[in-house]
Amino acid sequence: DTEVTQTPKHLVMGMTNKKSLKCEQHMGHRAMYWYKQKAKKPPELMFVYSYEKLSINESVPSRFSPECPNSSLLNLHLHALQPEDSALYLCASSQDPFASNRYEQFFGPGTRLTVL
Amino acid sequence: KQEVTQIPAALSVPEGENLVLNCSFTDSAIYNLQWFRQDPGKGLTSLLLIQSSQREQTSGRLNASLDKSSGRSTLYIAASQPGDSATYLCAVRQRGSGGGADGLTFGKGTHLIIQP
C-alpha cells in the first residue's frame, strides 16, 4: 500500500468556523508533511513532523494548528481562516526522516479548501 | 535560500516527439531531487527520485539526470503521448535543522500539452 489518503476532498468554511483536515498513511513512514498550494503556484511547505514530533514550522500563522496523534495520522486544525487561505492542502509522507537521501515523498490527493 | 527554476514554463508539441524539461537549483547541497506530475486539481504523482550521489534514473519512457555540481536536472520524455499532458514539477530536498527531515522546495513547473 503506497497510498496517502486525505479527507475531506473539498471543504467550504466561513471565517468563524473551526474545521480539521485529516491525512493517513499505512506505509510505516515516520516523516509527515503539510503543504499549501495556491492556484497555478507550486506547493509550499507548512509543517514537518519527524517521529510524531513537530520539527519544522515554516512561520505559518497560528490559525493553522497541526497535530500528529500517532505515526499514521496527521491532522491540520483550522480556525478563523481568511479568504486568502483558500488553497489545495496537500499531505505527504516519507519513510525515514534521518535517511533523507534515499526516500521519496508520497503525496495525497489534497483537500480543496474554500474560505468564504 | 534554495531557489528552483524550471524551463520552459509551458510546452505544446504533437504526440510522438521526444521532450526535454529543465530544472535548475541554486544550492547544490541537496539530499535528492524528485520529479512529479500533477494533473489539474489533483495531487502530485512521484515520477522519479534521484539521490544526490546518482547521475540518472529511468522509469519506462522517462529518464531523469542530475548534475549536482552545476545545479541542474533534466527530465527526458520519449515518444510523448496525449496522456502525458500535465504539469511537471521538479523538487529538491535538503537537510533540515537538527539533521532531520526537511520538506521539498519546488519549481513552478512546466505545463505540458501533447497534441493528438
PDB file of C-alpha atoms in Angstrom:
ATOM      1  CA  ASP A   1       0.000   0.000   0.000  1.00  0.00           C
ATOM      2  CA  THR A   2       1.721   3.182  -1.209  1.00  0.00           C
ATOM      3  CA  GLU A   3      -1.200   5.463  -0.615  1.00  0.00           C
ATOM      4  CA  VAL A   4      -1.656   8.660   1.348  1.00  0.00           C
ATOM      5  CA  THR A   5      -5.322   9.457   1.922  1.00  0.00           C
ATOM      6  CA  GLN A   6      -6.826  12.821   2.763  1.00  0.00           C
ATOM      7  CA  THR A   7     -10.289  13.784   3.929  1.00  0.00           C
ATOM      8  CA  PRO A   8     -12.362  15.636   3.101  1.00  0.00           C
ATOM      9  CA  LYS A   9     -11.778  16.126  -0.632  1.00  0.00           C
ATOM     10  CA  HIS A  10     -13.498  19.509  -0.554  1.00  0.00           C
ATOM     11  CA  LEU A  11     -14.247  21.868   2.327  1.00  0.00           C
ATOM     12  CA  VAL A  12     -16.098  25.177   2.375  1.00  0.00           C
ATOM     13  CA  MET A  13     -15.953  27.130   5.609  1.00  0.00           C
ATOM     14  CA  GLY A  14     -16.726  30.565   6.951  1.00  0.00           C
ATOM     15  CA  MET A  15     -14.184  32.759   8.654  1.00  0.00           C
ATOM     16  CA  THR A  16     -15.600  31.980  12.102  1.00  0.00           C
ATOM     17  CA  ASN A  17     -15.709  28.203  11.658  1.00  0.00           C
ATOM     18  CA  LYS A  18     -13.419  25.574  13.120  1.00  0.00           C
ATOM     19  CA  LYS A  19     -12.645  22.595  10.933  1.00  0.00           C
ATOM     20  CA  SER A  20      -9.985  19.915  10.584  1.00  0.00           C
ATOM     21  CA  LEU A  21      -8.217  18.234   7.702  1.00  0.00           C
ATOM     22  CA  LYS A  22      -7.126  14.629   8.074  1.00  0.00           C
ATOM     23  CA  CYS A  23      -4.304  12.667   6.480  1.00  0.00           C
ATOM     24  CA  GLU A  24      -3.484   8.968   6.865  1.00  0.00           C
ATOM     25  CA  GLN A  25      -0.767   6.646   5.652  1.00  0.00           C
ATOM     26  CA  HIS A  26      -0.194   2.992   6.467  1.00  0.00           C
ATOM     27  CA  MET A  27       3.237   2.607   4.915  1.00  0.00           C
ATOM     28  CA  GLY A  28       5.110   2.869   8.208  1.00  0.00           C
ATOM     29  CA  HIS A  29       6.505   6.260   7.242  1.00  0.00           C
ATOM     30  CA  ARG A  30       7.871   8.340  10.105  1.00  0.00           C
ATOM     31  CA  ALA A  31       8.006  11.754   8.421  1.00  0.00           C
ATOM     32  CA  MET A  32       4.791  13.574   7.502  1.00  0.00           C
ATOM     33  CA  TYR A  33       4.275  16.954   5.896  1.00  0.00           C
ATOM     34  CA  TRP A  34       1.668  19.597   5.177  1.00  0.00           C
ATOM     35  CA  TYR A  35       1.977  21.734   2.047  1.00  0.00           C
ATOM     36  CA  LYS A  36      -0.225  24.546   0.762  1.00  0.00           C
ATOM     37  CA  GLN A  37      -0.744  25.081  -2.956  1.00  0.00           C
ATOM     38  CA  LYS A  38      -2.413  28.184  -4.337  1.00  0.00           C
ATOM     39  CA  ALA A  39      -3.842  28.150  -7.853  1.00  0.00           C
ATOM     40  CA  LYS A  40      -1.188  27.963 -10.560  1.00  0.00           C
ATOM     41  CA  LYS A  41       1.622  28.003  -7.964  1.00  0.00           C
ATOM     42  CA  PRO A  42       3.911  25.247  -6.704  1.00  0.00           C
ATOM     43  CA  PRO A  43       3.325  23.623  -3.309  1.00  0.00           C
ATOM     44  CA  GLU A  44       4.850  25.431  -0.338  1.00  0.00           C
ATOM     45  CA  LEU A  45       5.912  23.656   2.823  1.00  0.00           C
ATOM     46  CA  MET A  46       3.971  24.435   6.009  1.00  0.00           C
ATOM     47  CA  PHE A  47       4.913  21.817   8.628  1.00  0.00           C
ATOM     48  CA  VAL A  48       7.123  18.741   9.042  1.00  0.00           C
ATOM     49  CA  TYR A  49       6.672  16.006  11.640  1.00  0.00           C
ATOM     50  CA  SER A  50       9.500  13.560  12.375  1.00  0.00           C
ATOM     51  CA  TYR A  51       8.603  10.603  14.600  1.00  0.00           C
ATOM     52  CA  GLU A  52       5.379  12.338  15.606  1.00  0.00           C
ATOM     53  CA  LYS A  53       7.205  15.477  16.762  1.00  0.00           C
ATOM     54  CA  LEU A  54       6.923  18.830  15.035  1.00  0.00           C
ATOM     55  CA  SER A  55      10.340  19.540  13.564  1.00  0.00           C
ATOM     56  CA  ILE A  56       9.641  22.371  11.127  1.00  0.00           C
ATOM     57  CA  ASN A  57       7.092  25.177  11.163  1.00  0.00           C
ATOM     58  CA  GLU A  58       7.614  27.465   8.200  1.00  0.00           C
ATOM     59  CA  SER A  59       6.321  30.557  10.040  1.00  0.00           C
ATOM     60  CA  VAL A  60       2.724  29.501   9.482  1.00  0.00           C
ATOM     61  CA  PRO A  61       0.043  31.677  11.148  1.00  0.00           C
ATOM     62  CA  SER A  62      -1.384  30.248  14.369  1.00  0.00           C
ATOM     63  CA  ARG A  63      -4.829  29.882  12.793  1.00  0.00           C
ATOM     64  CA  PHE A  64      -3.334  26.684  11.333  1.00  0.00           C
ATOM     65  CA  SER A  65      -2.604  24.129  14.058  1.00  0.00           C
ATOM     66  CA  PRO A  66      -1.053  20.778  13.151  1.00  0.00           C
ATOM     67  CA  GLU A  67      -1.327  17.609  15.192  1.00  0.00           C
ATOM     68  CA  CYS A  68       0.229  14.156  14.816  1.00  0.00           C
ATOM     69  CA  PRO A  69      -1.614  11.827  17.229  1.00  0.00           C
ATOM     70  CA  ASN A  70       0.211   8.706  16.015  1.00  0.00           C
ATOM     71  CA  SER A  71       2.607   7.583  13.335  1.00  0.00           C
ATOM     72  CA  SER A  72      -0.143   7.012  10.753  1.00  0.00           C
ATOM     73  CA  LEU A  73      -2.264  10.103  11.228  1.00  0.00           C
ATOM     74  CA  LEU A  74      -1.735  13.809  10.654  1.00  0.00           C
ATOM     75  CA  ASN A  75      -4.341  16.497  11.266  1.00  0.00           C
ATOM     76  CA  LEU A  76      -4.488  20.176  10.414  1.00  0.00           C
ATOM     77  CA  HIS A  77      -6.861  22.159  12.605  1.00  0.00           C
ATOM     78  CA  LEU A  78      -8.257  25.330  11.081  1.00  0.00           C
ATOM     79  CA  HIS A  79      -9.714  28.287  12.973  1.00  0.00           C
ATOM     80  CA  ALA A  80     -10.585  31.858  11.989  1.00  0.00           C
ATOM     81  CA  LEU A  81      -9.230  31.480   8.481  1.00  0.00           C
ATOM     82  CA  GLN A  82      -9.165  34.250   5.899  1.00  0.00           C
ATOM     83  CA  PRO A  83     -10.363  34.071   2.273  1.00  0.00           C
ATOM     84  CA  GLU A  84      -6.713  34.188   1.148  1.00  0.00           C
ATOM     85  CA  ASP A  85      -6.195  30.833   2.886  1.00  0.00           C
ATOM     86  CA  SER A  86      -8.285  29.179   0.174  1.00  0.00           C
ATOM     87  CA  ALA A  87      -5.999  26.655  -1.499  1.00  0.00           C
ATOM     88  CA  LEU A  88      -5.276  22.970  -2.079  1.00  0.00           C
ATOM     89  CA  TYR A  89      -3.787  21.482   1.097  1.00  0.00           C
ATOM     90  CA  LEU A  90      -1.523  18.543   0.408  1.00  0.00           C
ATOM     91  CA  CYS A  91      -0.256  15.960   2.851  1.00  0.00           C
ATOM     92  CA  ALA A  92       2.866  13.891   2.177  1.00  0.00           C
ATOM     93  CA  SER A  93       4.905  11.221   3.906  1.00  0.00           C
ATOM     94  CA  SER A  94       8.328   9.643   3.573  1.00  0.00           C
ATOM     95  CA  GLN A  95       9.939   6.654   5.161  1.00  0.00           C
ATOM     96  CA  ASP A  96      12.742   7.807   7.401  1.00  0.00           C
ATOM     97  CA  PRO A  97      13.337  11.411   8.442  1.00  0.00           C
ATOM     98  CA  PHE A  98      17.040  10.778   9.047  1.00  0.00           C
ATOM     99  CA  ALA A  99      17.833   8.962   5.814  1.00  0.00           C
ATOM    100  CA  SER A 100      16.525  11.673   3.556  1.00  0.00           C
ATOM    101  CA  ASN A 101      18.786  10.818   0.648  1.00  0.00           C
ATOM    102  CA  ARG A 102      17.076   7.579  -0.304  1.00  0.00           C
ATOM    103  CA  TYR A 103      13.412   8.125   0.258  1.00  0.00           C
ATOM    104  CA  GLU A 104      10.880   9.871  -1.886  1.00  0.00           C
ATOM    105  CA  GLN A 105       7.883  11.755  -0.630  1.00  0.00           C
ATOM    106  CA  PHE A 106       4.443  10.392  -1.437  1.00  0.00           C
ATOM    107  CA  PHE A 107       1.594  12.857  -1.710  1.00  0.00           C
ATOM    108  CA  GLY A 108      -2.104  12.548  -1.040  1.00  0.00           C
ATOM    109  CA  PRO A 109      -4.773  13.885  -3.413  1.00  0.00           C
ATOM    110  CA  GLY A 110      -5.271  17.025  -1.326  1.00  0.00           C
ATOM    111  CA  THR A 111      -8.170  18.864   0.270  1.00  0.00           C
ATOM    112  CA  ARG A 112      -9.573  21.765  -1.726  1.00  0.00           C
ATOM    113  CA  LEU A 113     -10.385  24.441   0.875  1.00  0.00           C
ATOM    114  CA  THR A 114     -12.568  27.463   0.198  1.00  0.00           C
ATOM    115  CA  VAL A 115     -12.916  30.138   2.882  1.00  0.00           C
ATOM    116  CA  LEU A 116     -15.898  32.442   2.452  1.00  0.00           C
TER     117      LEU A 116
ATOM    118  CA  LYS B   1      17.572  30.134   0.470  1.00  0.00           C
ATOM    119  CA  GLN B   2      17.147  27.453  -2.182  1.00  0.00           C
ATOM    120  CA  GLU B   3      15.520  28.549  -5.421  1.00  0.00           C
ATOM    121  CA  VAL B   4      14.324  26.116  -8.088  1.00  0.00           C
ATOM    122  CA  THR B   5      13.669  27.229 -11.651  1.00  0.00           C
ATOM    123  CA  GLN B   6      12.002  25.249 -14.415  1.00  0.00           C
ATOM    124  CA  ILE B   7      12.250  25.939 -18.112  1.00  0.00           C
ATOM    125  CA  PRO B   8      10.138  26.119 -20.199  1.00  0.00           C
ATOM    126  CA  ALA B   9       7.077  27.292 -18.268  1.00  0.00           C
ATOM    127  CA  ALA B  10       4.828  25.779 -20.925  1.00  0.00           C
ATOM    128  CA  LEU B  11       5.272  23.454 -23.871  1.00  0.00           C
ATOM    129  CA  SER B  12       2.853  22.229 -26.544  1.00  0.00           C
ATOM    130  CA  VAL B  13       4.004  19.583 -29.042  1.00  0.00           C
ATOM    131  CA  PRO B  14       2.438  16.929 -31.281  1.00  0.00           C
ATOM    132  CA  GLU B  15       2.449  13.410 -29.947  1.00  0.00           C
ATOM    133  CA  GLY B  16       5.389  11.176 -30.697  1.00  0.00           C
ATOM    134  CA  GLU B  17       8.029  13.811 -30.028  1.00  0.00           C
ATOM    135  CA  ASN B  18      10.844  13.371 -27.547  1.00  0.00           C
ATOM    136  CA  LEU B  19      10.882  16.116 -24.927  1.00  0.00           C
ATOM    137  CA  VAL B  20      13.344  17.681 -22.525  1.00  0.00           C
ATOM    138  CA  LEU B  21      12.239  19.545 -19.419  1.00  0.00           C
ATOM    139  CA  ASN B  22      14.832  21.504 -17.476  1.00  0.00           C
ATOM    140  CA  CYS B  23      15.238  22.226 -13.779  1.00  0.00           C
ATOM    141  CA  SER B  24      17.950  24.260 -12.047  1.00  0.00           C
ATOM    142  CA  PHE B  25      18.602  24.936  -8.365  1.00  0.00           C
ATOM    143  CA  THR B  26      20.815  27.477  -6.645  1.00  0.00           C
ATOM    144  CA  ASP B  27      22.161  25.484  -3.672  1.00  0.00           C
ATOM    145  CA  SER B  28      23.891  22.246  -4.652  1.00  0.00           C
ATOM    146  CA  ALA B  29      23.828  20.844  -1.073  1.00  0.00           C
ATOM    147  CA  ILE B  30      20.785  18.674  -1.716  1.00  0.00           C
ATOM    148  CA  TYR B  31      19.821  15.229  -0.481  1.00  0.00           C
ATOM    149  CA  ASN B  32      17.877  14.290  -3.570  1.00  0.00           C
ATOM    150  CA  LEU B  33      15.727  15.581  -6.397  1.00  0.00           C
ATOM    151  CA  GLN B  34      12.263  14.378  -7.275  1.00  0.00           C
ATOM    152  CA  TRP B  35      10.205  14.840 -10.418  1.00  0.00           C
ATOM    153  CA  PHE B  36       6.415  14.902 -10.059  1.00  0.00           C
ATOM    154  CA  ARG B  37       3.447  15.042 -12.329  1.00  0.00           C
ATOM    155  CA  GLN B  38       0.304  16.962 -11.383  1.00  0.00           C
ATOM    156  CA  ASP B  39      -2.980  16.760 -13.260  1.00  0.00           C
ATOM    157  CA  PRO B  40      -5.379  19.732 -12.937  1.00  0.00           C
ATOM    158  CA  GLY B  41      -6.909  19.962  -9.461  1.00  0.00           C
ATOM    159  CA  LYS B  42      -5.178  16.771  -8.318  1.00  0.00           C
ATOM    160  CA  GLY B  43      -2.368  15.765  -6.007  1.00  0.00           C
ATOM    161  CA  LEU B  44       1.218  15.026  -7.003  1.00  0.00           C
ATOM    162  CA  THR B  45       2.360  11.731  -8.508  1.00  0.00           C
ATOM    163  CA  SER B  46       6.014  10.909  -7.962  1.00  0.00           C
ATOM    164  CA  LEU B  47       7.765  10.003 -11.221  1.00  0.00           C
ATOM    165  CA  LEU B  48      11.429   9.645 -10.355  1.00  0.00           C
ATOM    166  CA  LEU B  49      13.763  10.177  -7.418  1.00  0.00           C
ATOM    167  CA  ILE B  50      17.458  10.840  -7.982  1.00  0.00           C
ATOM    168  CA  GLN B  51      19.680  10.618  -4.924  1.00  0.00           C
ATOM    169  CA  SER B  52      22.436  13.212  -4.620  1.00  0.00           C
ATOM    170  CA  SER B  53      25.065  10.526  -5.359  1.00  0.00           C
ATOM    171  CA  GLN B  54      23.345   9.370  -8.555  1.00  0.00           C
ATOM    172  CA  ARG B  55      23.586  10.738 -12.075  1.00  0.00           C
ATOM    173  CA  GLU B  56      20.361   9.423 -13.578  1.00  0.00           C
ATOM    174  CA  GLN B  57      17.248   7.331 -13.092  1.00  0.00           C
ATOM    175  CA  THR B  58      14.945   5.707 -15.617  1.00  0.00           C
ATOM    176  CA  SER B  59      11.338   4.578 -15.488  1.00  0.00           C
ATOM    177  CA  GLY B  60       9.695   3.444 -18.685  1.00  0.00           C
ATOM    178  CA  ARG B  61       9.736   6.330 -21.165  1.00  0.00           C
ATOM    179  CA  LEU B  62      11.100   8.725 -18.563  1.00  0.00           C
ATOM    180  CA  ASN B  63      14.745   9.426 -17.866  1.00  0.00           C
ATOM    181  CA  ALA B  64      15.973  11.983 -15.369  1.00  0.00           C
ATOM    182  CA  SER B  65      19.547  13.168 -14.987  1.00  0.00           C
ATOM    183  CA  LEU B  66      21.221  15.122 -12.208  1.00  0.00           C
ATOM    184  CA  ASP B  67      24.340  17.262 -12.271  1.00  0.00           C
ATOM    185  CA  LYS B  68      24.540  18.343  -8.668  1.00  0.00           C
ATOM    186  CA  SER B  69      27.675  20.448  -9.004  1.00  0.00           C
ATOM    187  CA  SER B  70      26.132  22.641 -11.677  1.00  0.00           C
ATOM    188  CA  GLY B  71      22.682  22.619 -10.035  1.00  0.00           C
ATOM    189  CA  ARG B  72      20.809  21.092 -12.946  1.00  0.00           C
ATOM    190  CA  SER B  73      18.416  18.263 -13.684  1.00  0.00           C
ATOM    191  CA  THR B  74      16.733  17.202 -16.882  1.00  0.00           C
ATOM    192  CA  LEU B  75      13.623  15.110 -17.429  1.00  0.00           C
ATOM    193  CA  TYR B  76      13.534  13.371 -20.785  1.00  0.00           C
ATOM    194  CA  ILE B  77      10.213  12.023 -22.056  1.00  0.00           C
ATOM    195  CA  ALA B  78      10.443   9.670 -25.005  1.00  0.00           C
ATOM    196  CA  ALA B  79       7.710   9.192 -27.597  1.00  0.00           C
ATOM    197  CA  SER B  80       5.260  11.555 -25.938  1.00  0.00           C
ATOM    198  CA  GLN B  81       1.552  10.669 -25.750  1.00  0.00           C
ATOM    199  CA  PRO B  82      -1.574  12.770 -25.116  1.00  0.00           C
ATOM    200  CA  GLY B  83      -1.841  11.103 -21.690  1.00  0.00           C
ATOM    201  CA  ASP B  84       1.458  12.747 -20.735  1.00  0.00           C
ATOM    202  CA  SER B  85      -0.291  16.132 -20.714  1.00  0.00           C
ATOM    203  CA  ALA B  86       0.079  17.541 -17.192  1.00  0.00           C
ATOM    204  CA  THR B  87       2.208  19.923 -15.161  1.00  0.00           C
ATOM    205  CA  TYR B  88       5.653  18.538 -14.341  1.00  0.00           C
ATOM    206  CA  LEU B  89       7.251  19.729 -11.121  1.00  0.00           C
ATOM    207  CA  CYS B  90      10.845  19.432 -10.029  1.00  0.00           C
ATOM    208  CA  ALA B  91      11.597  19.499  -6.285  1.00  0.00           C
ATOM    209  CA  VAL B  92      14.771  19.313  -4.199  1.00  0.00           C
ATOM    210  CA  ARG B  93      15.233  18.113  -0.647  1.00  0.00           C
ATOM    211  CA  GLN B  94      17.783  19.496   1.781  1.00  0.00           C
ATOM    212  CA  ARG B  95      18.882  18.887   5.327  1.00  0.00           C
ATOM    213  CA  GLY B  96      16.554  20.349   7.907  1.00  0.00           C
ATOM    214  CA  SER B  97      17.685  21.999  11.116  1.00  0.00           C
ATOM    215  CA  GLY B  98      18.791  19.303  13.550  1.00  0.00           C
ATOM    216  CA  GLY B  99      19.765  16.995  10.684  1.00  0.00           C
ATOM    217  CA  GLY B 100      16.342  15.541  10.227  1.00  0.00           C
ATOM    218  CA  ALA B 101      13.688  15.657   7.580  1.00  0.00           C
ATOM    219  CA  ASP B 102      13.195  18.744   5.524  1.00  0.00           C
ATOM    220  CA  GLY B 103      10.417  19.490   3.125  1.00  0.00           C
ATOM    221  CA  LEU B 104      10.735  19.857  -0.589  1.00  0.00           C
ATOM    222  CA  THR B 105      11.384  23.101  -2.439  1.00  0.00           C
ATOM    223  CA  PHE B 106       9.511  23.122  -5.731  1.00  0.00           C
ATOM    224  CA  GLY B 107       9.956  24.823  -9.040  1.00  0.00           C
ATOM    225  CA  LYS B 108       6.955  26.485 -10.664  1.00  0.00           C
ATOM    226  CA  GLY B 109       6.525  23.619 -13.088  1.00  0.00           C
ATOM    227  CA  THR B 110       6.326  23.044 -16.816  1.00  0.00           C
ATOM    228  CA  HIS B 111       2.791  22.873 -18.197  1.00  0.00           C
ATOM    229  CA  LEU B 112       2.927  20.263 -20.934  1.00  0.00           C
ATOM    230  CA  ILE B 113       0.319  19.685 -23.639  1.00  0.00           C
ATOM    231  CA  ILE B 114       0.702  16.798 -26.067  1.00  0.00           C
ATOM    232  CA  GLN B 115      -1.492  17.278 -29.111  1.00  0.00           C
ATOM    233  CA  PRO B 116      -3.102  14.143 -30.599  1.00  0.00           C
TER     234      PRO B 116
END
